């Protein structure tokens, strides 16, 4: 098992994945169960319209026209803030623990005593991180598909897959950043701090681009823009935006690979 770092990493994360899946599934189920109580109730739209425009932009609600519709509700309550936040946290936990976590626990030395090259180790660690993120995305998608069919909520299965895939890509993007930072520094705390700063900064940058006119172009620098700007839940996946996130992930993982394979490890 130790010589197959990919399987070892999946095994090590099996119980955290169970709890993540259970929590995320419960959250999605609660949102599905709540929707019928506001469907078609215009009072919620009136309440939303009373919010300051800047506040709505900050929380990704500026483009909503009808929160009592299925698309508007799930964009606001699931994919506007909570789902991306949970997937980013999940990605950072896995990414920062992949290399830096092993190094901090002293278990990286044991892994490197096995007949496995550094490059292969880092590739398998990255693959395990991505596999876990995809598995969590599948849990969310399955719960949403089953729940919306049971309660007769009009949401496209393909569009649900599109927004879920986009959410997974966002989580993996920040997970890849944490992974790369851990590969370069060997410190889990440092990698988490770096990602926290970048995540908050790019989120605010994306929000500010919709509030301040001269900052509009700054949205292209934020992964959060590529995540949901094209409204995948209503329009399907935007290939260009998905490709941008995939490119960022590839660059970060490539940087992590180089950083780890060339760094002088002090084990």
mmCIF file of C-alpha atoms in Angstrom:
data_model
loop_
_atom_site.group_PDB
_atom_site.id
_atom_site.type_symbol
_atom_site.label_atom_id
_atom_site.label_comp_id
_atom_site.label_asym_id
_atom_site.label_seq_id
_atom_site.Cartn_x
_atom_site.Cartn_y
_atom_site.Cartn_z
ATOM 1 C CA UNK A 1 0.000 0.000 0.000
ATOM 2 C CA UNK A 2 2.814 2.422 0.830
ATOM 3 C CA UNK A 3 4.319 2.037 -2.630
ATOM 4 C CA UNK A 4 0.974 3.165 -4.083
ATOM 5 C CA UNK A 5 0.662 6.624 -2.602
ATOM 6 C CA UNK A 6 -2.574 7.312 -4.469
ATOM 7 C CA UNK A 7 -4.413 4.425 -2.779
ATOM 8 C CA UNK A 8 -2.786 5.179 0.571
ATOM 9 C CA UNK A 9 -3.983 8.797 0.378
ATOM 10 C CA UNK A 10 -7.532 7.728 -0.474
ATOM 11 C CA UNK A 11 -7.476 5.286 2.431
ATOM 12 C CA UNK A 12 -6.178 7.930 4.827
ATOM 13 C CA UNK A 13 -8.991 10.299 3.843
ATOM 14 C CA UNK A 14 -11.822 7.752 3.836
ATOM 15 C CA UNK A 15 -13.392 8.787 7.139
ATOM 16 C CA UNK A 16 -13.039 12.547 6.616
ATOM 17 C CA UNK A 17 -14.677 11.987 3.209
ATOM 18 C CA UNK A 18 -17.579 10.161 4.855
ATOM 19 C CA UNK A 19 -18.204 13.113 7.176
ATOM 20 C CA UNK A 20 -17.734 15.692 4.428
ATOM 21 C CA UNK A 21 -20.165 13.800 2.203
ATOM 22 C CA UNK A 22 -22.720 13.420 4.977
ATOM 23 C CA UNK A 23 -22.567 17.099 5.905
ATOM 24 C CA UNK A 24 -22.722 18.343 2.332
ATOM 25 C CA UNK A 25 -25.542 15.940 1.477
ATOM 26 C CA UNK A 26 -27.529 17.058 4.523
ATOM 27 C CA UNK A 27 -27.035 20.718 3.607
ATOM 28 C CA UNK A 28 -28.239 20.109 0.023
ATOM 29 C CA UNK A 29 -31.221 18.083 1.250
ATOM 30 C CA UNK A 30 -32.228 20.888 3.651
ATOM 31 C CA UNK A 31 -32.119 23.451 0.853
ATOM 32 C CA UNK A 32 -34.227 21.209 -1.386
ATOM 33 C CA UNK A 33 -36.785 20.684 1.377
ATOM 34 C CA UNK A 34 -36.954 24.443 2.065
ATOM 35 C CA UNK A 35 -37.540 25.544 -1.532
ATOM 36 C CA UNK A 36 -41.259 24.616 -1.823
ATOM 37 C CA UNK A 37 -42.057 26.991 1.050
ATOM 38 C CA UNK A 38 -40.862 30.021 -0.949
ATOM 39 C CA UNK A 39 -41.644 28.903 -4.503
ATOM 40 C CA UNK A 40 -43.718 31.610 -6.160
ATOM 41 C CA UNK A 41 -43.777 33.804 -3.024
ATOM 42 C CA UNK A 42 -43.064 37.315 -4.320
ATOM 43 C CA UNK A 43 -42.444 38.632 -0.800
ATOM 44 C CA UNK A 44 -38.947 37.151 -0.981
ATOM 45 C CA UNK A 45 -38.219 39.025 -4.211
ATOM 46 C CA UNK A 46 -39.422 42.251 -2.600
ATOM 47 C CA UNK A 47 -37.139 41.590 0.363
ATOM 48 C CA UNK A 48 -34.185 40.913 -1.957
ATOM 49 C CA UNK A 49 -34.831 44.124 -3.874
ATOM 50 C CA UNK A 50 -34.656 46.088 -0.614
ATOM 51 C CA UNK A 51 -31.045 45.015 -0.032
ATOM 52 C CA UNK A 52 -28.339 47.521 -1.003
ATOM 53 C CA UNK A 53 -26.936 46.773 -4.444
ATOM 54 C CA UNK A 54 -23.360 46.657 -3.141
ATOM 55 C CA UNK A 55 -24.348 44.078 -0.527
ATOM 56 C CA UNK A 56 -26.019 41.894 -3.159
ATOM 57 C CA UNK A 57 -22.931 42.124 -5.350
ATOM 58 C CA UNK A 58 -20.674 41.134 -2.446
ATOM 59 C CA UNK A 59 -22.633 37.919 -1.951
ATOM 60 C CA UNK A 60 -23.107 37.176 -5.643
ATOM 61 C CA UNK A 61 -26.798 38.065 -5.729
ATOM 62 C CA UNK A 62 -26.719 41.042 -8.071
ATOM 63 C CA UNK A 63 -27.732 39.017 -11.145
ATOM 64 C CA UNK A 64 -30.708 37.307 -9.488
ATOM 65 C CA UNK A 65 -34.067 38.352 -10.892
ATOM 66 C CA UNK A 66 -36.313 35.837 -9.114
ATOM 67 C CA UNK A 67 -35.145 34.122 -5.951
ATOM 68 C CA UNK A 68 -38.429 32.191 -5.802
ATOM 69 C CA UNK A 69 -37.563 30.344 -9.032
ATOM 70 C CA UNK A 70 -35.562 27.126 -8.827
ATOM 71 C CA UNK A 71 -32.526 28.581 -10.604
ATOM 72 C CA UNK A 72 -32.587 31.787 -8.558
ATOM 73 C CA UNK A 73 -33.027 29.992 -5.239
ATOM 74 C CA UNK A 74 -30.307 27.391 -5.725
ATOM 75 C CA UNK A 75 -27.916 29.969 -7.151
ATOM 76 C CA UNK A 76 -28.448 32.115 -4.066
ATOM 77 C CA UNK A 77 -28.696 29.544 -1.295
ATOM 78 C CA UNK A 78 -26.448 26.732 -2.501
ATOM 79 C CA UNK A 79 -24.047 27.895 -5.195
ATOM 80 C CA UNK A 80 -23.847 31.587 -4.348
ATOM 81 C CA UNK A 81 -21.759 31.203 -1.205
ATOM 82 C CA UNK A 82 -22.011 27.984 0.845
ATOM 83 C CA UNK A 83 -21.117 25.327 -1.745
ATOM 84 C CA UNK A 84 -18.067 27.184 -3.104
ATOM 85 C CA UNK A 85 -16.946 27.975 0.442
ATOM 86 C CA UNK A 86 -17.185 24.317 1.497
ATOM 87 C CA UNK A 87 -15.388 23.057 -1.600
ATOM 88 C CA UNK A 88 -12.624 25.635 -1.207
ATOM 89 C CA UNK A 89 -12.134 24.643 2.439
ATOM 90 C CA UNK A 90 -12.149 20.964 1.469
ATOM 91 C CA UNK A 91 -9.606 21.611 -1.283
ATOM 92 C CA UNK A 92 -7.331 23.570 1.025
ATOM 93 C CA UNK A 93 -7.469 20.882 3.728
ATOM 94 C CA UNK A 94 -6.473 18.205 1.216
ATOM 95 C CA UNK A 95 -3.975 20.327 -0.694
ATOM 96 C CA UNK A 96 -2.135 21.602 2.358
ATOM 97 C CA UNK A 97 -2.033 18.124 3.900
ATOM 98 C CA UNK A 98 -0.864 16.287 0.788
ATOM 99 C CA UNK A 99 2.850 17.091 1.048
ATOM 100 C CA UNK A 100 3.272 19.649 3.820
ATOM 101 C CA UNK A 101 1.000 17.669 6.150
ATOM 102 C CA UNK A 102 3.013 14.478 5.615
ATOM 103 C CA UNK A 103 6.223 16.415 6.131
ATOM 104 C CA UNK A 104 4.961 18.025 9.319
ATOM 105 C CA UNK A 105 3.891 14.667 10.769
ATOM 106 C CA UNK A 106 7.214 13.099 9.883
ATOM 107 C CA UNK A 107 5.530 10.488 7.670
ATOM 108 C CA UNK A 108 7.012 11.870 4.443
ATOM 109 C CA UNK A 109 10.347 10.311 5.352
ATOM 110 C CA UNK A 110 8.670 6.894 5.558
ATOM 111 C CA UNK A 111 7.068 7.373 2.158
ATOM 112 C CA UNK A 112 10.375 8.347 0.586
ATOM 113 C CA UNK A 113 12.089 5.228 1.931
ATOM 114 C CA UNK A 114 9.787 3.196 -0.325
ATOM 115 C CA UNK A 115 10.856 2.513 -3.940
ATOM 116 C CA UNK A 116 9.038 5.540 -5.328
ATOM 117 C CA UNK A 117 10.527 8.617 -6.961
ATOM 118 C CA UNK A 118 9.707 12.099 -5.677
ATOM 119 C CA UNK A 119 8.004 12.977 -8.930
ATOM 120 C CA UNK A 120 5.748 9.935 -8.813
ATOM 121 C CA UNK A 121 4.897 10.631 -5.183
ATOM 122 C CA UNK A 122 3.827 14.202 -5.843
ATOM 123 C CA UNK A 123 1.770 13.179 -8.901
ATOM 124 C CA UNK A 124 -0.094 10.509 -6.947
ATOM 125 C CA UNK A 125 -0.727 12.900 -4.060
ATOM 126 C CA UNK A 126 -2.177 15.462 -6.470
ATOM 127 C CA UNK A 127 -4.303 12.786 -8.142
ATOM 128 C CA UNK A 128 -5.721 11.702 -4.778
ATOM 129 C CA UNK A 129 -6.638 15.303 -3.935
ATOM 130 C CA UNK A 130 -8.483 15.679 -7.247
ATOM 131 C CA UNK A 131 -10.213 12.292 -6.881
ATOM 132 C CA UNK A 132 -11.532 13.257 -3.449
ATOM 133 C CA UNK A 133 -12.854 16.564 -4.773
ATOM 134 C CA UNK A 134 -14.603 14.818 -7.666
ATOM 135 C CA UNK A 135 -16.142 12.265 -5.287
ATOM 136 C CA UNK A 136 -17.503 15.049 -3.093
ATOM 137 C CA UNK A 137 -18.902 16.776 -6.179
ATOM 138 C CA UNK A 138 -20.653 13.550 -7.211
ATOM 139 C CA UNK A 139 -22.268 13.339 -3.776
ATOM 140 C CA UNK A 140 -23.631 16.875 -4.121
ATOM 141 C CA UNK A 141 -24.869 16.265 -7.666
ATOM 142 C CA UNK A 142 -26.586 12.971 -6.801
ATOM 143 C CA UNK A 143 -28.363 14.463 -3.782
ATOM 144 C CA UNK A 144 -29.519 17.445 -5.829
ATOM 145 C CA UNK A 145 -30.733 15.308 -8.733
ATOM 146 C CA UNK A 146 -32.625 12.860 -6.524
ATOM 147 C CA UNK A 147 -34.033 15.564 -4.239
ATOM 148 C CA UNK A 148 -35.209 17.859 -7.014
ATOM 149 C CA UNK A 149 -36.943 14.925 -8.738
ATOM 150 C CA UNK A 150 -38.707 13.829 -5.559
ATOM 151 C CA UNK A 151 -40.054 17.327 -4.845
ATOM 152 C CA UNK A 152 -40.629 18.118 -8.544
ATOM 153 C CA UNK A 153 -38.212 21.038 -8.810
ATOM 154 C CA UNK A 154 -37.569 22.099 -12.393
ATOM 155 C CA UNK A 155 -33.792 21.994 -12.696
ATOM 156 C CA UNK A 156 -31.882 20.454 -15.586
ATOM 157 C CA UNK A 157 -29.778 17.434 -14.641
ATOM 158 C CA UNK A 158 -27.087 18.581 -17.074
ATOM 159 C CA UNK A 159 -27.073 22.117 -15.702
ATOM 160 C CA UNK A 160 -26.820 20.743 -12.170
ATOM 161 C CA UNK A 161 -23.818 18.750 -13.360
ATOM 162 C CA UNK A 162 -22.367 21.905 -14.940
ATOM 163 C CA UNK A 163 -22.582 24.057 -11.804
ATOM 164 C CA UNK A 164 -21.373 21.174 -9.616
ATOM 165 C CA UNK A 165 -18.398 20.602 -11.910
ATOM 166 C CA UNK A 166 -17.632 24.318 -11.802
ATOM 167 C CA UNK A 167 -17.755 24.194 -7.993
ATOM 168 C CA UNK A 168 -15.368 21.239 -7.963
ATOM 169 C CA UNK A 169 -12.989 23.124 -10.256
ATOM 170 C CA UNK A 170 -13.045 26.110 -7.902
ATOM 171 C CA UNK A 171 -12.253 23.914 -4.904
ATOM 172 C CA UNK A 172 -9.453 22.130 -6.750
ATOM 173 C CA UNK A 173 -8.026 25.486 -7.872
ATOM 174 C CA UNK A 174 -7.459 26.600 -4.304
ATOM 175 C CA UNK A 175 -6.501 23.077 -3.299
ATOM 176 C CA UNK A 176 -3.818 23.151 -6.007
ATOM 177 C CA UNK A 177 -2.578 26.477 -4.654
ATOM 178 C CA UNK A 178 -2.321 24.986 -1.151
ATOM 179 C CA UNK A 179 -0.623 21.925 -2.642
ATOM 180 C CA UNK A 180 1.943 24.030 -4.490
ATOM 181 C CA UNK A 181 2.610 26.226 -1.459
ATOM 182 C CA UNK A 182 3.140 23.114 0.666
ATOM 183 C CA UNK A 183 5.511 21.632 -1.905
ATOM 184 C CA UNK A 184 7.641 24.790 -1.843
ATOM 185 C CA UNK A 185 7.561 25.552 1.886
ATOM 186 C CA UNK A 186 7.001 22.212 3.593
ATOM 187 C CA UNK A 187 4.770 24.032 6.074
ATOM 188 C CA UNK A 188 1.047 23.332 6.243
ATOM 189 C CA UNK A 189 0.365 26.481 8.250
ATOM 190 C CA UNK A 190 2.149 28.646 5.704
ATOM 191 C CA UNK A 191 0.302 27.080 2.777
ATOM 192 C CA UNK A 192 -3.082 27.595 4.464
ATOM 193 C CA UNK A 193 -2.220 31.214 5.240
ATOM 194 C CA UNK A 194 -1.209 31.854 1.627
ATOM 195 C CA UNK A 195 -4.418 30.345 0.264
ATOM 196 C CA UNK A 196 -6.600 32.177 2.783
ATOM 197 C CA UNK A 197 -5.098 35.495 1.721
ATOM 198 C CA UNK A 198 -5.461 34.717 -1.982
ATOM 199 C CA UNK A 199 -9.010 33.378 -1.616
ATOM 200 C CA UNK A 200 -10.260 36.394 0.319
ATOM 201 C CA UNK A 201 -8.399 38.783 -1.965
ATOM 202 C CA UNK A 202 -9.689 37.280 -5.211
ATOM 203 C CA UNK A 203 -13.244 37.000 -3.867
ATOM 204 C CA UNK A 204 -13.256 40.680 -2.936
ATOM 205 C CA UNK A 205 -11.617 41.516 -6.255
ATOM 206 C CA UNK A 206 -14.433 39.782 -8.121
ATOM 207 C CA UNK A 207 -17.047 41.531 -5.981
ATOM 208 C CA UNK A 208 -15.373 44.919 -6.397
ATOM 209 C CA UNK A 209 -15.360 44.504 -10.177
ATOM 210 C CA UNK A 210 -19.144 44.618 -10.061
ATOM 211 C CA UNK A 211 -19.275 47.614 -7.728
ATOM 212 C CA UNK A 212 -16.480 49.940 -8.877
ATOM 213 C CA UNK A 213 -16.517 50.680 -12.601
ATOM 214 C CA UNK A 214 -12.768 51.187 -13.020
ATOM 215 C CA UNK A 215 -12.113 47.755 -11.447
ATOM 216 C CA UNK A 216 -14.324 45.844 -13.868
ATOM 217 C CA UNK A 217 -11.359 44.352 -15.731
ATOM 218 C CA UNK A 218 -10.006 42.934 -12.454
ATOM 219 C CA UNK A 219 -12.632 40.185 -12.555
ATOM 220 C CA UNK A 220 -10.455 38.289 -15.045
ATOM 221 C CA UNK A 221 -7.901 37.791 -12.267
ATOM 222 C CA UNK A 222 -10.331 36.021 -9.949
ATOM 223 C CA UNK A 223 -11.154 32.288 -10.044
ATOM 224 C CA UNK A 224 -14.558 33.203 -8.608
ATOM 225 C CA UNK A 225 -15.440 34.975 -11.855
ATOM 226 C CA UNK A 226 -14.752 31.846 -13.906
ATOM 227 C CA UNK A 227 -16.682 29.780 -11.377
ATOM 228 C CA UNK A 228 -20.179 31.251 -11.774
ATOM 229 C CA UNK A 229 -20.167 34.389 -13.925
ATOM 230 C CA UNK A 230 -21.740 32.538 -16.862
ATOM 231 C CA UNK A 231 -24.483 31.109 -14.599
ATOM 232 C CA UNK A 232 -23.985 27.389 -15.393
ATOM 233 C CA UNK A 233 -27.159 26.451 -13.497
ATOM 234 C CA UNK A 234 -29.226 28.348 -16.055
ATOM 235 C CA UNK A 235 -27.009 28.274 -19.145
ATOM 236 C CA UNK A 236 -24.857 25.169 -18.817
ATOM 237 C CA UNK A 237 -21.090 24.971 -18.552
ATOM 238 C CA UNK A 238 -19.060 27.738 -20.157
ATOM 239 C CA UNK A 239 -16.143 25.896 -21.832
ATOM 240 C CA UNK A 240 -13.850 28.941 -21.797
ATOM 241 C CA UNK A 241 -14.362 29.537 -18.078
ATOM 242 C CA UNK A 242 -13.867 25.844 -17.254
ATOM 243 C CA UNK A 243 -10.721 25.814 -19.400
ATOM 244 C CA UNK A 244 -9.375 28.845 -17.521
ATOM 245 C CA UNK A 245 -9.777 27.085 -14.157
ATOM 246 C CA UNK A 246 -8.247 23.888 -15.543
ATOM 247 C CA UNK A 247 -5.277 25.873 -16.845
ATOM 248 C CA UNK A 248 -4.758 27.515 -13.444
ATOM 249 C CA UNK A 249 -4.905 24.104 -11.761
ATOM 250 C CA UNK A 250 -2.375 22.632 -14.207
ATOM 251 C CA UNK A 251 0.028 25.556 -13.711
ATOM 252 C CA UNK A 252 -0.188 25.361 -9.917
ATOM 253 C CA UNK A 253 0.264 21.586 -9.812
ATOM 254 C CA UNK A 254 3.167 21.858 -12.241
ATOM 255 C CA UNK A 255 4.768 24.485 -10.033
ATOM 256 C CA UNK A 256 4.259 22.257 -7.001
ATOM 257 C CA UNK A 257 5.876 19.350 -8.823
ATOM 258 C CA UNK A 258 8.953 21.414 -9.626
ATOM 259 C CA UNK A 259 9.098 22.894 -6.139
ATOM 260 C CA UNK A 260 8.989 19.518 -4.404
ATOM 261 C CA UNK A 261 11.314 17.620 -6.726
ATOM 262 C CA UNK A 262 13.974 20.348 -6.517
ATOM 263 C CA UNK A 263 13.684 21.324 -2.866
ATOM 264 C CA UNK A 264 16.313 20.231 -0.355
ATOM 265 C CA UNK A 265 14.200 18.265 2.139
ATOM 266 C CA UNK A 266 15.141 18.349 5.804
ATOM 267 C CA UNK A 267 13.521 15.228 7.161
#
